[in-house]
Short mmCIF file of C-alpha atoms and ligand atoms in Angstrom, two decimals:
data_model
loop_
_atom_site.label_atom_id
_atom_site.label_comp_id
_atom_site.label_asym_id
_atom_site.label_seq_id
_atom_site.Cartn_x
_atom_site.Cartn_y
_atom_site.Cartn_z
CA MET A 1088 49.68 40.09 -26.67
CA GLU A 1089 47.93 40.35 -29.98
CA ILE A 1090 45.34 37.78 -30.77
CA LYS A 1091 44.60 37.02 -34.36
CA HIS A 1092 41.00 36.46 -35.32
CA THR A 1093 41.91 33.04 -36.71
CA ASP A 1094 43.03 31.98 -33.19
CA ILE A 1095 39.64 32.86 -31.76
CA VAL A 1096 37.93 30.86 -34.46
CA SER A 1097 40.11 27.87 -33.73
CA LEU A 1098 39.38 28.25 -30.01
CA PHE A 1099 35.67 28.10 -30.77
CA GLU A 1100 36.22 25.15 -33.03
CA ASP A 1101 38.07 23.28 -30.30
CA ALA A 1102 35.36 24.06 -27.77
CA LEU A 1103 32.65 22.89 -30.13
CA GLU A 1104 34.46 19.66 -30.78
CA GLN A 1105 34.69 18.91 -27.08
CA LYS A 1106 31.02 19.69 -26.46
CA PRO A 1107 28.91 18.21 -29.21
CA GLN A 1108 25.82 20.16 -30.25
CA LYS A 1109 23.57 17.41 -28.96
CA ASP A 1110 24.75 17.90 -25.40
CA LEU A 1111 24.30 21.64 -25.53
CA GLU A 1112 20.60 21.13 -26.12
CA GLU A 1113 20.29 18.91 -23.05
CA VAL A 1114 21.28 21.71 -20.70
CA GLY A 1115 19.07 24.55 -19.53
CA ILE A 1116 19.17 27.55 -17.26
CA VAL A 1117 16.91 28.20 -14.28
CA LEU A 1118 14.78 31.29 -14.90
CA GLN A 1119 12.66 31.38 -11.78
CA VAL A 1120 12.36 29.36 -8.61
CA GLY A 1121 9.99 29.27 -5.61
CA ASP A 1122 7.49 27.01 -3.78
CA ASN A 1123 9.39 23.89 -4.82
CA ILE A 1124 8.76 24.64 -8.48
CA CYS A 1125 11.16 26.16 -10.98
CA ARG A 1126 11.08 27.23 -14.59
CA VAL A 1127 13.98 26.27 -16.80
CA HIS A 1128 14.79 27.64 -20.22
CA GLY A 1129 16.65 25.70 -22.87
CA LEU A 1130 15.59 22.09 -22.36
CA LYS A 1131 14.07 21.94 -25.81
CA LYS A 1132 13.84 18.19 -26.23
CA ALA A 1133 12.88 17.39 -22.66
CA LEU A 1134 10.03 14.95 -22.07
CA TYR A 1135 7.03 15.24 -19.81
CA GLY A 1136 7.83 13.42 -16.58
CA GLU A 1137 11.58 13.40 -17.21
CA VAL A 1138 13.97 13.63 -14.27
CA ILE A 1139 16.21 16.71 -14.33
CA HIS A 1140 19.45 17.12 -12.36
CA PHE A 1141 20.55 20.52 -11.11
CA GLU A 1142 24.13 21.61 -10.80
CA GLY A 1143 23.69 22.26 -7.06
CA GLY A 1144 22.59 18.65 -6.41
CA ASN A 1145 18.81 18.98 -6.39
CA LYS A 1146 16.62 16.90 -8.68
CA GLY A 1147 13.21 17.48 -10.17
CA ILE A 1148 10.57 16.20 -12.53
CA ILE A 1149 9.09 18.05 -15.50
CA PHE A 1150 5.35 18.70 -15.23
CA ASN A 1151 4.70 21.33 -17.90
CA LEU A 1152 6.23 21.85 -21.32
CA ASP A 1153 5.82 25.43 -22.50
CA GLU A 1154 7.20 27.06 -25.60
CA ASP A 1155 10.02 28.92 -23.85
CA TYR A 1156 10.49 27.01 -20.65
CA VAL A 1157 9.64 23.84 -18.77
CA SER A 1158 8.17 23.74 -15.24
CA ILE A 1159 9.93 21.42 -12.85
CA PHE A 1160 8.91 20.29 -9.36
CA LEU A 1161 11.81 19.69 -6.99
CA LEU A 1162 12.45 16.49 -5.05
CA TYR A 1163 14.46 17.93 -2.16
CA ASN A 1164 13.52 20.66 0.28
CA HIS A 1165 16.92 21.15 1.78
CA ILE A 1166 19.04 21.69 -1.37
CA PRO A 1167 18.56 25.21 -2.72
CA VAL A 1168 18.18 25.90 -6.44
CA GLU A 1169 19.38 29.31 -7.59
CA GLU A 1170 18.35 31.42 -10.52
CA SER A 1171 20.60 30.87 -13.57
CA GLU A 1172 21.76 27.54 -12.20
CA VAL A 1173 22.39 24.89 -14.85
CA ALA A 1174 19.88 22.04 -15.20
CA LYS A 1175 20.60 18.87 -17.11
CA ARG A 1176 18.39 16.27 -18.72
CA THR A 1177 18.74 12.64 -17.73
CA GLY A 1178 16.63 11.15 -20.52
CA HIS A 1179 14.64 8.90 -18.18
CA LEU A 1180 11.43 9.05 -16.18
CA PHE A 1181 11.27 8.78 -12.39
CA LYS A 1182 12.21 5.31 -11.21
CA ALA A 1183 11.68 3.47 -7.96
CA GLY A 1184 14.06 0.91 -6.53
CA VAL A 1185 12.58 -2.58 -6.20
CA GLY A 1186 13.76 -5.78 -4.59
CA MET A 1187 13.09 -8.29 -1.84
CA GLY A 1188 15.48 -6.29 0.34
CA LEU A 1189 12.70 -3.75 0.85
CA LEU A 1190 10.74 -6.10 3.10
CA GLY A 1191 10.84 -4.97 6.68
CA ARG A 1192 12.01 -1.51 5.72
CA VAL A 1193 10.70 2.04 5.86
CA VAL A 1194 11.71 4.14 2.86
CA ASN A 1195 10.94 7.48 1.34
CA VAL A 1196 9.98 8.03 -2.27
CA LEU A 1197 13.61 8.13 -3.38
CA GLY A 1198 14.25 4.71 -1.85
CA VAL A 1199 16.33 6.17 0.98
CA PRO A 1200 15.84 4.17 4.20
CA LEU A 1201 14.27 6.12 7.06
CA ASP A 1202 14.74 3.40 9.66
CA SER A 1203 18.50 3.50 10.37
CA MET A 1204 18.88 -0.16 9.46
CA GLY A 1205 21.55 0.38 6.83
CA ALA A 1206 21.54 0.48 3.06
CA ILE A 1207 18.98 -1.42 1.03
CA LYS A 1208 20.05 -3.75 -1.75
CA TYR A 1209 17.89 -3.02 -4.77
CA GLU A 1210 17.51 -5.57 -7.53
CA GLY A 1211 16.51 -3.00 -10.10
CA TYR A 1212 14.84 0.30 -10.82
CA GLU A 1213 11.46 0.56 -12.50
CA ASN A 1214 9.51 3.49 -13.92
CA THR A 1215 6.85 4.59 -11.48
CA GLU A 1216 4.43 5.22 -14.34
CA GLN A 1217 3.78 1.92 -16.07
CA PRO A 1218 1.45 0.77 -18.81
CA ILE A 1219 -1.57 -0.85 -17.17
CA ALA A 1220 -2.60 -4.45 -17.86
CA GLY A 1221 -5.49 -4.67 -20.31
CA VAL A 1222 -8.69 -6.67 -19.98
CA VAL A 1223 -7.30 -9.71 -21.75
CA GLU A 1224 -4.40 -10.04 -19.31
CA ARG A 1225 -6.69 -9.95 -16.29
CA MET A 1226 -8.57 -12.71 -14.49
CA PRO A 1227 -11.79 -12.60 -12.52
CA ILE A 1228 -11.42 -12.16 -8.78
CA SER A 1229 -12.08 -15.53 -7.21
CA GLN A 1230 -9.80 -15.97 -4.23
CA SER A 1231 -10.58 -14.46 -0.89
CA LEU A 1232 -8.29 -12.08 0.96
CA SER A 1233 -9.01 -12.35 4.64
CA THR A 1234 -8.91 -8.96 6.36
CA GLY A 1235 -9.07 -10.48 9.85
CA THR A 1236 -12.02 -8.22 10.71
CA LEU A 1237 -15.21 -10.17 11.26
CA SER A 1238 -17.65 -7.50 10.09
CA VAL A 1239 -15.71 -6.94 6.87
CA ASP A 1240 -15.10 -10.58 6.00
CA SER A 1241 -18.71 -11.52 6.65
CA LEU A 1242 -20.51 -8.56 5.09
CA VAL A 1243 -18.15 -6.79 2.67
CA PRO A 1244 -15.68 -9.52 1.71
CA VAL A 1245 -12.54 -8.57 -0.19
CA GLY A 1246 -11.03 -10.74 -2.90
CA ARG A 1247 -7.42 -10.88 -4.05
CA GLY A 1248 -7.01 -8.27 -6.78
CA GLN A 1249 -9.92 -6.15 -5.58
CA ARG A 1250 -9.85 -2.41 -4.88
CA GLU A 1251 -11.89 -1.70 -1.77
CA LEU A 1252 -12.17 1.87 -0.55
CA ILE A 1253 -12.08 2.60 3.19
CA ILE A 1254 -14.05 5.79 3.71
CA GLY A 1255 -14.98 7.72 6.82
CA ASN A 1256 -14.66 10.93 8.83
CA ARG A 1257 -11.44 11.55 10.68
CA ASN A 1258 -10.74 9.36 13.66
CA THR A 1259 -13.12 6.55 12.80
CA GLY A 1260 -10.61 3.69 12.70
CA LYS A 1261 -9.76 3.74 8.98
CA THR A 1262 -6.05 3.16 9.52
CA ALA A 1263 -6.77 0.56 12.21
CA LEU A 1264 -8.89 -1.44 9.76
CA ALA A 1265 -6.17 -1.37 7.11
CA ILE A 1266 -3.50 -2.37 9.63
CA ASN A 1267 -5.66 -5.27 10.71
CA ALA A 1268 -5.82 -6.40 7.09
CA ILE A 1269 -2.01 -6.29 6.92
CA MET A 1270 -1.72 -8.22 10.19
CA SER A 1271 -4.02 -10.85 8.83
CA GLN A 1272 -1.64 -11.67 5.94
CA LYS A 1273 0.89 -13.33 8.23
CA ASN A 1274 2.05 -16.66 6.73
CA LYS A 1275 -0.33 -16.28 3.79
CA GLY A 1276 2.28 -15.48 1.12
CA VAL A 1277 0.92 -11.97 0.64
CA TYR A 1278 3.42 -9.11 0.76
CA CYS A 1279 2.09 -5.82 2.08
CA ILE A 1280 2.93 -2.23 1.26
CA TYR A 1281 1.73 0.59 3.45
CA VAL A 1282 1.96 3.98 1.72
CA SER A 1283 1.69 6.94 4.03
CA ILE A 1284 0.85 10.20 2.26
CA GLY A 1285 0.93 13.60 3.91
CA GLN A 1286 0.62 12.35 7.50
CA ARG A 1287 2.52 13.81 10.40
CA GLN A 1288 5.94 12.29 10.91
CA ALA A 1289 5.16 11.39 14.52
CA ASN A 1290 2.05 9.47 13.42
CA VAL A 1291 4.04 7.47 10.89
CA ALA A 1292 6.74 6.68 13.45
CA ARG A 1293 4.08 5.47 15.89
CA LEU A 1294 2.49 3.35 13.21
CA VAL A 1295 5.77 1.74 12.21
CA GLN A 1296 6.39 0.96 15.86
CA THR A 1297 2.97 -0.72 16.04
CA LEU A 1298 3.72 -2.75 12.91
CA GLN A 1299 7.00 -3.87 14.45
CA GLN A 1300 5.33 -4.81 17.72
CA GLN A 1301 2.71 -6.84 15.87
CA GLY A 1302 5.49 -8.67 14.05
CA VAL A 1303 4.26 -7.85 10.57
CA MET A 1304 7.29 -5.97 9.25
CA ASP A 1305 8.85 -9.22 7.95
CA TYR A 1306 6.50 -9.15 4.99
CA THR A 1307 5.74 -5.42 4.85
CA VAL A 1308 7.26 -2.34 3.24
CA VAL A 1309 6.40 1.17 4.39
CA VAL A 1310 6.72 4.00 1.86
CA SER A 1311 6.36 7.36 3.50
CA ALA A 1312 6.01 10.94 2.27
CA ASP A 1313 5.28 13.10 5.30
CA ALA A 1314 3.32 16.32 5.44
CA GLY A 1315 6.63 18.20 5.70
CA ASP A 1316 8.14 16.65 2.55
CA PRO A 1317 7.90 18.38 -0.84
CA VAL A 1318 4.49 18.02 -2.52
CA LEU A 1319 6.12 16.17 -5.36
CA THR A 1320 7.12 13.30 -3.07
CA GLN A 1321 3.59 13.13 -1.67
CA TYR A 1322 2.33 12.94 -5.22
CA LEU A 1323 4.81 10.18 -6.10
CA ALA A 1324 4.45 8.01 -2.99
CA PRO A 1325 1.47 5.87 -4.10
CA PHE A 1326 3.05 5.33 -7.50
CA VAL A 1327 6.27 4.19 -5.88
CA GLY A 1328 4.23 1.85 -3.65
CA SER A 1329 2.41 0.31 -6.57
CA THR A 1330 5.68 -0.12 -8.48
CA ILE A 1331 6.98 -2.15 -5.54
CA ALA A 1332 3.70 -4.13 -5.46
CA GLU A 1333 4.06 -4.83 -9.18
CA TYR A 1334 7.54 -6.15 -8.54
CA PHE A 1335 6.17 -8.64 -5.99
CA ARG A 1336 3.43 -9.58 -8.41
CA SER A 1337 5.96 -10.12 -11.20
CA LYS A 1338 7.74 -12.58 -8.89
CA GLY A 1339 4.50 -14.56 -8.55
CA PHE A 1340 3.47 -13.29 -5.10
CA ASP A 1341 0.23 -11.67 -4.12
CA ALA A 1342 0.48 -8.16 -2.76
CA LEU A 1343 -1.71 -5.95 -0.60
CA ILE A 1344 -1.26 -2.20 -0.80
CA VAL A 1345 -2.77 0.40 1.50
CA TYR A 1346 -2.86 4.08 0.45
CA ASP A 1347 -3.28 6.18 3.58
CA ASP A 1348 -4.77 8.43 2.43
CA LEU A 1349 -5.76 9.60 -1.04
CA THR A 1350 -7.40 12.77 0.29
CA ASN A 1351 -3.92 14.05 1.08
CA HIS A 1352 -2.72 12.79 -2.27
CA ALA A 1353 -5.41 14.74 -4.11
CA THR A 1354 -4.58 17.83 -2.03
CA ALA A 1355 -0.90 17.56 -2.96
CA TYR A 1356 -1.82 17.24 -6.62
CA ARG A 1357 -4.16 20.22 -6.36
CA GLU A 1358 -1.36 22.31 -4.92
CA MET A 1359 0.93 21.28 -7.76
CA SER A 1360 -1.67 22.00 -10.41
CA LEU A 1361 -2.40 25.45 -9.00
CA LEU A 1362 1.31 26.26 -8.95
CA LEU A 1363 1.48 25.14 -12.56
CA ARG A 1364 -1.41 27.53 -13.26
CA ARG A 1365 -3.57 24.81 -14.66
CA PRO A 1366 -7.25 25.80 -14.61
CA PRO A 1367 -8.92 24.78 -11.35
CA GLY A 1368 -12.21 22.87 -11.55
CA ARG A 1369 -14.60 21.60 -8.90
CA GLU A 1370 -13.35 22.30 -5.34
CA ALA A 1371 -10.27 23.82 -7.07
CA TYR A 1372 -9.02 20.36 -8.06
CA PRO A 1373 -7.66 20.10 -11.60
CA GLY A 1374 -9.75 18.35 -14.24
CA ASP A 1375 -7.47 15.33 -14.40
CA VAL A 1376 -7.63 14.33 -10.73
CA PHE A 1377 -9.98 11.49 -11.71
CA TYR A 1378 -7.39 10.24 -14.18
CA LEU A 1379 -4.74 10.51 -11.47
CA HIS A 1380 -6.56 8.13 -9.13
CA SER A 1381 -7.97 5.84 -11.79
CA ARG A 1382 -4.58 5.17 -13.32
CA LEU A 1383 -3.20 4.52 -9.86
CA LEU A 1384 -5.93 2.09 -8.84
CA GLU A 1385 -6.11 0.34 -12.22
CA ARG A 1386 -2.69 -1.05 -11.41
CA ALA A 1387 -4.30 -3.35 -8.87
CA GLY A 1388 -5.91 -6.53 -10.10
CA ARG A 1389 -5.37 -10.20 -10.70
CA LEU A 1390 -3.38 -11.18 -13.78
CA ALA A 1391 -3.64 -14.27 -15.94
CA ASP A 1392 -0.66 -15.90 -14.21
CA GLY A 1393 -2.65 -15.81 -10.98
CA ALA A 1394 -0.71 -13.25 -8.95
CA SER A 1395 -2.60 -10.21 -7.74
CA ILE A 1396 -2.40 -6.76 -6.20
CA THR A 1397 -5.20 -5.89 -3.80
CA ALA A 1398 -5.59 -2.19 -3.06
CA LEU A 1399 -7.14 -0.64 0.03
CA PRO A 1400 -7.22 3.10 -0.64
CA ILE A 1401 -8.33 5.24 2.29
CA VAL A 1402 -10.22 8.49 1.88
CA GLN A 1403 -11.21 10.93 4.56
CA ILE A 1404 -14.50 12.80 4.36
CA GLN A 1405 -15.95 15.68 6.30
CA ALA A 1406 -19.25 15.58 8.17
CA ASP A 1407 -20.30 12.27 6.60
CA ASP A 1408 -20.39 13.84 3.15
CA ILE A 1409 -19.62 11.05 0.72
CA THR A 1410 -20.82 13.15 -2.20
CA SER A 1411 -17.87 15.54 -2.32
CA TYR A 1412 -15.57 15.40 -5.32
CA ILE A 1413 -12.69 13.08 -4.38
CA PRO A 1414 -14.81 10.52 -2.46
CA THR A 1415 -17.32 10.19 -5.33
CA ASN A 1416 -14.48 9.76 -7.80
CA LEU A 1417 -12.93 7.03 -5.68
CA ILE A 1418 -16.26 5.31 -5.02
CA SER A 1419 -16.80 5.05 -8.76
CA ILE A 1420 -13.27 3.83 -9.46
CA THR A 1421 -13.10 1.13 -6.78
CA ASP A 1422 -14.98 -2.17 -6.52
CA GLY A 1423 -16.79 -1.23 -3.34
CA GLN A 1424 -16.38 0.69 -0.11
CA ILE A 1425 -16.25 0.13 3.62
CA PHE A 1426 -17.96 3.09 5.24
CA LEU A 1427 -16.89 3.85 8.80
CA ASP A 1428 -19.45 5.82 10.73
CA THR A 1429 -18.63 8.36 13.46
CA ARG A 1430 -21.93 7.76 15.27
CA LEU A 1431 -21.34 4.03 15.49
CA PHE A 1432 -17.74 4.66 16.56
CA ASN A 1433 -18.86 6.96 19.35
CA ARG A 1434 -21.48 4.46 20.50
CA GLY A 1435 -18.67 1.99 21.00
CA ILE A 1436 -19.46 -0.14 17.96
CA ARG A 1437 -15.93 -0.65 16.69
CA PRO A 1438 -14.94 -1.26 13.93
CA ALA A 1439 -17.66 1.21 13.02
CA VAL A 1440 -18.66 -0.41 9.72
CA ASN A 1441 -21.94 1.01 8.47
CA VAL A 1442 -23.47 -2.06 6.85
CA GLY A 1443 -26.08 -0.16 4.86
CA LEU A 1444 -23.56 2.07 3.09
CA SER A 1445 -20.81 -0.51 2.66
CA VAL A 1446 -20.65 -2.76 -0.34
CA SER A 1447 -18.27 -5.14 -2.04
CA ARG A 1448 -19.06 -5.45 -5.73
CA VAL A 1449 -16.84 -8.41 -6.57
CA GLY A 1450 -15.82 -9.87 -3.20
CA GLY A 1451 -18.92 -12.08 -2.94
CA ALA A 1452 -17.54 -14.30 -5.67
CA ALA A 1453 -14.31 -14.64 -3.74
CA GLN A 1454 -15.70 -15.23 -0.26
CA THR A 1455 -14.75 -18.65 1.11
CA GLU A 1456 -17.65 -21.08 0.92
CA ALA A 1457 -17.42 -21.75 4.63
CA ILE A 1458 -18.12 -18.12 5.52
CA LYS A 1459 -20.71 -17.76 2.79
CA ARG A 1460 -22.67 -20.60 4.35
CA MET A 1461 -22.73 -18.81 7.70
CA THR A 1462 -23.63 -15.31 6.54
CA LYS A 1463 -26.57 -15.85 4.22
CA ALA A 1464 -29.13 -14.01 6.33
CA LEU A 1465 -26.83 -11.71 8.32
CA ARG A 1466 -27.10 -8.59 6.19
CA LEU A 1467 -30.89 -8.80 6.10
CA GLU A 1468 -31.08 -9.40 9.84
CA LEU A 1469 -28.94 -6.37 10.54
CA ALA A 1470 -30.98 -4.20 8.17
CA GLN A 1471 -34.19 -5.28 9.90
CA TYR A 1472 -32.63 -4.62 13.27
CA HIS A 1473 -31.65 -1.06 12.38
CA GLU A 1474 -35.11 -0.39 11.00
CA LEU A 1475 -36.76 -1.71 14.15
CA LEU A 1476 -34.36 0.21 16.32
CA ASP A 1477 -35.71 3.46 14.93
CA PHE A 1478 -39.24 2.35 15.83
CA ALA A 1479 -38.24 1.19 19.28
CA GLN A 1480 -36.83 4.63 20.00
CA PHE A 1481 -40.32 6.09 19.80
CA GLY A 1482 -41.36 3.82 22.65
CA THR A 1483 -43.69 1.83 20.41
CA GLU A 1484 -44.99 -1.47 21.76
CA LEU A 1485 -43.38 -4.17 19.72
CA ASP A 1486 -44.84 -7.57 18.98
CA GLU A 1487 -43.03 -10.74 19.89
CA ILE A 1488 -41.46 -11.32 16.49
CA SER A 1489 -40.09 -7.81 16.41
CA GLN A 1490 -38.72 -8.16 19.91
CA ARG A 1491 -36.98 -11.36 18.91
CA ARG A 1492 -35.53 -9.65 15.87
CA LEU A 1493 -34.30 -6.80 18.02
CA ALA A 1494 -32.67 -9.23 20.42
CA ARG A 1495 -30.97 -11.10 17.61
CA GLY A 1496 -29.81 -7.88 15.98
CA GLU A 1497 -28.33 -6.67 19.23
CA ARG A 1498 -26.36 -9.90 19.52
CA ALA A 1499 -25.19 -9.66 15.93
CA VAL A 1500 -23.94 -6.11 16.48
CA GLU A 1501 -22.25 -7.18 19.69
CA LEU A 1502 -20.58 -10.14 18.00
CA LEU A 1503 -19.23 -7.96 15.17
CA LYS A 1504 -17.43 -5.68 17.61
CA GLN A 1505 -13.71 -6.28 17.59
CA GLU A 1506 -10.81 -4.75 19.41
CA GLN A 1507 -7.96 -3.09 17.61
CA PHE A 1508 -5.08 -5.40 16.58
CA VAL A 1509 -7.14 -8.53 17.06
CA SER A 1510 -7.15 -10.45 13.82
CA TYR A 1511 -9.31 -13.54 13.23
CA SER A 1512 -8.68 -16.37 10.80
CA PHE A 1513 -11.61 -17.24 8.56
CA VAL A 1514 -12.27 -20.41 10.57
CA ASP A 1515 -12.54 -18.34 13.77
CA GLU A 1516 -14.98 -16.16 11.92
CA CYS A 1517 -16.98 -19.17 10.72
CA LEU A 1518 -17.27 -20.53 14.23
CA MET A 1519 -18.47 -17.21 15.66
CA LEU A 1520 -20.94 -16.67 12.84
CA PHE A 1521 -22.17 -20.22 13.35
CA LEU A 1522 -23.05 -19.42 16.96
CA LEU A 1523 -25.09 -16.45 15.81
CA LYS A 1524 -26.75 -18.24 12.93
CA GLU A 1525 -27.78 -21.26 14.97
CA LYS A 1526 -29.09 -19.16 17.86
CA PHE A 1527 -26.54 -20.21 20.46
CA LEU A 1528 -26.15 -16.55 21.43
CA ASP A 1529 -29.84 -15.77 21.73
CA MET A 1530 -30.14 -16.89 25.33
CA LEU A 1531 -27.04 -15.09 26.55
CA PRO A 1532 -27.01 -11.66 28.13
CA ILE A 1533 -25.47 -9.14 25.67
CA LYS A 1534 -22.44 -8.65 27.88
CA GLN A 1535 -21.46 -12.31 27.54
CA VAL A 1536 -21.73 -12.59 23.75
CA GLN A 1537 -18.12 -11.64 22.97
CA GLU A 1538 -16.64 -13.77 25.71
CA PHE A 1539 -18.76 -16.80 24.82
CA ALA A 1540 -17.80 -16.60 21.14
CA ARG A 1541 -14.07 -16.12 21.86
CA HIS A 1542 -13.98 -19.00 24.29
CA PHE A 1543 -15.81 -21.22 21.84
CA VAL A 1544 -13.16 -20.47 19.21
CA SER A 1545 -10.29 -21.33 21.52
CA PHE A 1546 -12.21 -24.42 22.70
CA VAL A 1547 -12.40 -25.71 19.13
CA GLN A 1548 -8.81 -24.69 18.41
CA ASN A 1549 -7.53 -26.67 21.38
CA ILE A 1550 -9.85 -29.63 21.80
CA TYR A 1551 -10.94 -30.19 18.20
CA LYS A 1552 -7.76 -29.15 16.46
CA GLU A 1553 -8.12 -31.62 13.63
CA PHE A 1554 -11.64 -30.43 12.89
CA TYR A 1555 -10.44 -26.83 12.89
CA ASP A 1556 -7.49 -27.59 10.60
CA THR A 1557 -9.59 -29.51 8.08
CA ILE A 1558 -11.91 -26.54 7.59
CA TYR A 1559 -8.87 -24.26 7.34
CA GLU A 1560 -7.39 -26.35 4.56
CA THR A 1561 -10.52 -27.09 2.53
CA GLU A 1562 -12.17 -23.67 3.08
CA LYS A 1563 -15.49 -25.53 3.04
CA ILE A 1564 -17.92 -26.83 5.62
CA THR A 1565 -19.62 -30.07 4.62
CA ASP A 1566 -23.00 -31.10 6.04
CA GLU A 1567 -21.27 -33.55 8.34
CA GLN A 1568 -18.91 -30.91 9.65
CA PHE A 1569 -21.90 -28.66 10.18
CA LYS A 1570 -23.55 -31.34 12.34
CA GLU A 1571 -20.32 -31.88 14.21
CA MET A 1572 -20.15 -28.15 14.87
CA PHE A 1573 -23.58 -28.38 16.46
CA LYS A 1574 -22.37 -31.17 18.72
CA ILE A 1575 -19.28 -29.23 19.75
CA ALA A 1576 -21.28 -26.05 20.38
CA ARG A 1577 -23.76 -27.94 22.58
CA GLU A 1578 -20.94 -29.53 24.50
CA PHE A 1579 -19.30 -26.13 24.96
CA SER A 1580 -22.54 -24.46 26.08
CA LYS A 1581 -22.82 -26.99 28.88
CA LEU A 1582 -19.24 -26.48 29.98
CA TYR A 1583 -19.26 -22.71 29.73
CA VAL A 1584 -19.09 -20.77 32.94
CA PRO A 1585 -19.46 -17.03 32.35
CA LYS A 1586 -16.83 -14.79 33.91
CA ASN A 1587 -18.39 -11.58 32.78
CA LYS A 1588 -21.65 -11.72 34.76
N1 ATP B 727 -11.59 -1.61 16.70
C1 ATP B 727 -11.22 -0.64 17.54
N2 ATP B 727 -11.45 -0.77 18.84
C2 ATP B 727 -11.08 0.20 19.69
N3 ATP B 727 -10.47 1.33 19.34
C3 ATP B 727 -10.20 1.53 18.06
C4 ATP B 727 -10.57 0.55 17.08
N4 ATP B 727 -10.17 1.00 15.88
C5 ATP B 727 -9.60 2.20 16.09
N5 ATP B 727 -9.60 2.52 17.39
C6 ATP B 727 -9.06 3.75 17.99
O1 ATP B 727 -9.63 4.86 17.36
C7 ATP B 727 -8.71 5.89 17.15
C8 ATP B 727 -8.67 6.29 15.70
O2 ATP B 727 -8.21 5.22 14.92
P1 ATP B 727 -7.43 5.44 13.57
O3 ATP B 727 -6.23 6.28 13.76
O4 ATP B 727 -7.27 4.13 12.94
O5 ATP B 727 -8.54 6.29 12.79
P2 ATP B 727 -8.39 7.06 11.40
O6 ATP B 727 -9.75 7.10 10.83
O7 ATP B 727 -7.31 6.44 10.60
O8 ATP B 727 -7.96 8.48 11.90
P3 ATP B 727 -7.36 9.66 11.02
O9 ATP B 727 -8.54 10.26 10.32
O10 ATP B 727 -6.77 10.58 12.03
O11 ATP B 727 -6.37 9.05 10.08
C9 ATP B 727 -7.38 5.38 17.64
O12 ATP B 727 -7.13 5.92 18.89
C10 ATP B 727 -7.58 3.88 17.75
O13 ATP B 727 -6.83 3.34 18.80
MG1 MG B 728 -5.58 7.26 9.73
#
């Protein structure tokens, strides 16, 4: 059959009419693929951070815009992308599903449930990169967020909207401390988000099981990107978490978000940057790793309408070195840090909070007055104790005052010990700190300190319930209540029969 050239022209014309020019520009071709990153030619108008769909079903996000190609990180491991496959623009940035339906659920970065509890009903999808509230929209931090851990609430208090770094070597109880803070939010109207980044899948499963056993999943969301998931999802996980936290905040609720941990997050970002051939800087991290974490943590805070996001980022260090790159960045971004010490941990002082190196820069203003009244001299006493302890190790003869200080310090350290998954209310904490402050513990053998304090708390809870509840509601201790506390403590001391002789 003979084809006239006019027919071919009309064929082209038809084809062009069906596929407008605009659409042709939105489609590109994969040039190269490997290590979860691919280069695509032809996406001329693509945006930085835009989501791209591949013909074979994979998805990715643009991280570099070059003259001839764009570099895309892939979201799925298991769907292959081939060379010369077609890639299509979507015109939008990466979004995370948000909604109340997320409570009690474990999801990955794409919002897919990992807990076999069925589909999740999302109320909307929000960009994971959001403009951050400016100074004018923010409020000072003035309300306390109880972490349920006595040593933290008394010495490094955290306020709602604060960013408090948990820092320590591996295996020092960092996760345990954060989980305790989540447990402590029961019935407080604070929704919690636990973001797991680059941890082993088995660890995350165990942790979720613990959260379920402790009955905290009702008000908690777990966002997980395991070590085996693509680096891109590990990079995105904290941003997805904070988008969910912002949703809760927009609904007028307070939120608490734990990033466990940002060391893995920085490592994932370093891997991505090296694959993108961006110039490596200190410790081979890219120059913008500070910006990465600062823009993440700036999303926490208390807004003018009163609702807040409190962030507890976790960072792991090696051999106590808090001066390496990522930890120093995070220390300067956050409003304080809780330093967990391996030596203390190994000596059985758990939680192993190193009081000298821990600080809360804004939490003092938020600490409940009741606790503030009880902890005035505690930090100083502990500092003096540690100083004396060094002397005592040399076998020096100590005078009477020093010996008394040592004895008090020992009791303070003993009182601040706390088992895992035991969470105190701030009134419990007040009562225990009262015993220390007013020297009720000084006469006890060290072994009995914990038991005495615990029994005193349950004594007040049961026998003087009204007294307990009044302090709980007002968050203050008046002079009369203080006197009453004396009376109760004396009464209890007489009744107390030690079990732990
Ligand atoms: N207050 C505590 N009392 C007793 N044991 C504790 C306490 N806190 C943590 N542990 C124990 O210490 C171990 C380490 O705790 P955890 O996993 O929280 O540490 P981590 O610093 O998060 O570790 P990693 O660096 O591996 O993430 C666990 O076995 C845990 O049960
Ligand atoms: Mg941990």
